[in-house]
Amino acid sequence: MKKYVDVILPLPLAGGFTYSLPDDVADKVVNGCRVVVPFGRKKFYTAIVYHVHYLCPKEYEVKDITSLLDEQPILLPTQFKFWQWIADYYLCTLGDVYKAALPSGLKIESETIVVSNPDYEADQPLPPSQQALLTALSSYGQQSVTHLEKVTGLNGILNVVKQLLDKEAIFIKEELKRTYKPKVEARVRFASEMNDRQLNILFDLLKRSAKQEAVLMKYIELSGYHRGEMMEVSRQHLLQSAGASASALNALVERKVFEIYHAEIGRLEDGMMKTGELHPLNNHQQEAFSQIRESFQHKAVCLLQGVTASGKTEVYIHLIEEALKQGKQVLYLLPEIALTTQITVRLKRVFGNRMGIYHSKFPDAERVEIWRKQLSDAPYDIILGVRSSVFLPFQNLGLIIVDEEHENTYKQQDPAPRYNARNAAIVLAGMLGAKVLLGTATPSIETWYNATTGKYGLVKLTERYKEILLPEIIPVDCKELNRKKRMNGQFSPLLLQEIRQSLERKEQVILFQNRRGFAPMIECKTCGWVPRCKNCDVSLTYHKGIGQLTCHYCGYTYLVPRSCPACQGVEIVNRGFGTEKIEDDVKMLFPEATVARMDLDTTRTRTAYERIINDFEAGKTNILIGTQMVSKGLDFDHVSTVGILNADTMLNYPDFRAYERAFQLMAQVAGRAGRKNKQGRVVLQTRSIDHPIIGQVMQNDYESMVCAQLSERKMFNYPPFARLIYVFLKHRNEELLDEMAQVMGERLRASFGPRVLGPDKPPVARVQTLFIRKIVLKIELTSSMAEARKLLLQIQRDMIEEPKYKSLVVYYDVDPM
């Protein structure tokens, strides 16, 4: 009887697709395996099987799968359940979840391959562009369009390909491209069976070739031949150990003494690593540890609210140790890749190679190997990673730690699924019977509300490690200083004095400015012209280092003009300041200091993060300037001064969470000061010296901030008293978009009534040439979310099915941050 499979494709399409199984693989395919399937005319995709059955669809002709990629499933049953929850809750498709969940190396893509026609003969000279493409094919053989574009340097290469196709000078075919390649190692072995008598003869022959003799002797030692073991020996290790060149080994290969072969090896660290003992907890930490254990007896989720530098990480380590003793796995989530550098060192010291690290700055091949290792009989016991780590396969998960749980970087913004890793981790733990610990000094208001109303457990750690005092926070009124002309650029006299004194004492300084680049914008002083992005509704940010204006939304760049294109004036001035400008100014003010900058521009690679943090830790850097990256749980011993250069940019953001975020950012940045040796000082520069948040940050009065925010949110029906869903509509035609947004708003009101607000323009109303409109939907906690989602998906489908609106992009952002 013919077998069929329902599969998930890595495409944003609703529902699954059914394919038939050829007889030769029908009994080998199981749920969770990957299969290659044809889709459309010439495309092939890697699909994941989620149901094997005998029912043939009546609506369409069923195609066969092309090939089976796995003998064992790469997805566990719970992962399918988790994927389905993500798709349902965040109003996206299973294909969206699949694209986000699997490393690229586990997905095979179809790619257009160009092949030359050996029988083609031109009857007249070809244009230079066509000849260049054919020459490249004769030199390199069949190539992808992407590679041909690189080697020929041709613009509009698709037109050239089409012209040659019309002449039948070339053919194209669709080939499957495997992005993951196993790592292989060249190894050495005897070319044939060898005994002692043959070895003696061989040594006699090599007496005049000292280098070859040395290689042979070293091989015998490394392989354990004389002990009767015959271990594998890598070519590189043999040459290094023998101190010989490749020519000596190649000569032995030519003599048929050795042969070179290749073996697949892992990219991950294996074997035992020397580890140390756990540090004992102090009385406050021990009390918190005991309270967390007790909370886990009754509740699945517990919040640990510990002031900065209270030693939360040490409590985590003891909880991890306890989970491992119970034979359980642990997932340790961090909001930022930069944090993994420091935490890795601390965890490796205790747990060695029982821990794996998983995030996007690692090569894709390594992430594939971690995925496969987690499915093996010897998986990592601990995974340290960022939000995508929740998708890894866990066979026996017992504990999830979400460090700095308040951070908005746990929320995926684009593309779908727009999931919150903190909330997803809580759901995953529920499916697997694991416990979740949320840790932070400044909890999100939703988490605090859940903890204080009894949904979560709550444990507080109010004393800093070794009873070091919280930093002294000194506010500075920049508005008044500017009026008196006492500001030196962006620096108040007090901040400059504190920096100078810290440097004299051989201490370190952190300066926080939550905006990267040199200046947020440039402006013509004569006519007020401001360069704007041609694709987005934003001004361009000036980056002095690369001498360009850049859009931080789409990447569009524009050379800095020498004169104003509007009035030809030459007085073009900077407005505002970013981290790059601060770096320039600090180097001028303190030429003797070593300065580093940590923002998105300087941390494009994994090693960049590590270098900046390691240099600051080692004291090679005196002053570190950064965006919010420097606020997230980094632990430095010798920071005595922290400068918050402009608190107002955080306070004046048009969002109901602005005050909460401002408090969290300022409190977290302040917490970097005076962590190990003495009380630190924080200079907080603001034009809003009387703002309530400034006073609450100075007193570290988190609860006053929360109480004020909760009363306001209850009045206006915002989280945690309601659920929010943002509806985004995008289109290239603004007039048509406005019409569609009004229609969408009316349809939503017909189902949801006064819960619907908008449509309105968001703060940035055009990104990457698409105009944007936003509708806000507030749903009471008592309402059925399942019913709401059903209505929303139906309205979305009805809109895009209308011919007039088929090019409209509609998507939902559930629980936006």
mmCIF file of C-alpha atoms in Angstrom, residues 8 32 48 50 73-87 94 97-98 101-103 106 358 371 374-375 388-395 428 431-432:
data_model
loop_
_atom_site.group_PDB
_atom_site.id
_atom_site.type_symbol
_atom_site.label_atom_id
_atom_site.label_comp_id
_atom_site.label_asym_id
_atom_site.label_seq_id
_atom_site.Cartn_x
_atom_site.Cartn_y
_atom_site.Cartn_z
ATOM 1 C CA ILE A 8 6.843 21.255 6.885
ATOM 2 C CA GLY A 32 11.347 14.181 12.437
ATOM 3 C CA ILE A 48 10.684 17.900 7.779
ATOM 4 C CA TYR A 50 5.704 15.340 10.753
ATOM 5 C CA PRO A 73 15.058 11.991 13.290
ATOM 6 C CA ILE A 74 16.640 15.410 13.855
ATOM 7 C CA LEU A 75 13.568 16.643 15.753
ATOM 8 C CA LEU A 76 12.210 15.159 18.974
ATOM 9 C CA PRO A 77 8.419 14.772 19.485
ATOM 10 C CA THR A 78 8.312 17.597 22.066
ATOM 11 C CA GLN A 79 9.912 19.961 19.549
ATOM 12 C CA PHE A 80 6.985 19.496 17.155
ATOM 13 C CA LYS A 81 4.619 20.373 20.009
ATOM 14 C CA PHE A 82 6.774 23.408 20.898
ATOM 15 C CA TRP A 83 6.918 24.572 17.259
ATOM 16 C CA GLN A 84 3.126 24.320 17.024
ATOM 17 C CA TRP A 85 2.710 26.418 20.182
ATOM 18 C CA ILE A 86 5.073 29.105 18.797
ATOM 19 C CA ALA A 87 3.165 29.204 15.479
ATOM 20 C CA LEU A 94 5.205 26.383 11.013
ATOM 21 C CA VAL A 97 9.323 28.526 12.958
ATOM 22 C CA TYR A 98 11.295 25.942 10.957
ATOM 23 C CA ALA A 101 14.787 26.988 14.593
ATOM 24 C CA LEU A 102 17.229 24.991 12.460
ATOM 25 C CA PRO A 103 20.821 26.048 11.690
ATOM 26 C CA LEU A 106 20.639 21.490 8.199
ATOM 27 C CA TYR A 358 25.174 28.153 20.892
ATOM 28 C CA TRP A 371 22.475 20.134 17.251
ATOM 29 C CA GLN A 374 22.291 17.076 21.511
ATOM 30 C CA LEU A 375 20.555 14.204 19.692
ATOM 31 C CA SER A 388 17.638 30.672 19.483
ATOM 32 C CA SER A 389 18.911 28.079 22.008
ATOM 33 C CA VAL A 390 15.321 27.301 23.047
ATOM 34 C CA PHE A 391 14.934 25.438 19.733
ATOM 35 C CA LEU A 392 17.739 22.927 20.418
ATOM 36 C CA PRO A 393 16.763 19.293 21.055
ATOM 37 C CA PHE A 394 16.853 18.463 24.787
ATOM 38 C CA GLN A 395 16.453 14.862 25.885
ATOM 39 C CA LEU A 428 9.057 24.669 26.867
ATOM 40 C CA MET A 431 6.168 20.676 28.299
ATOM 41 C CA LEU A 432 9.324 18.943 29.601
#
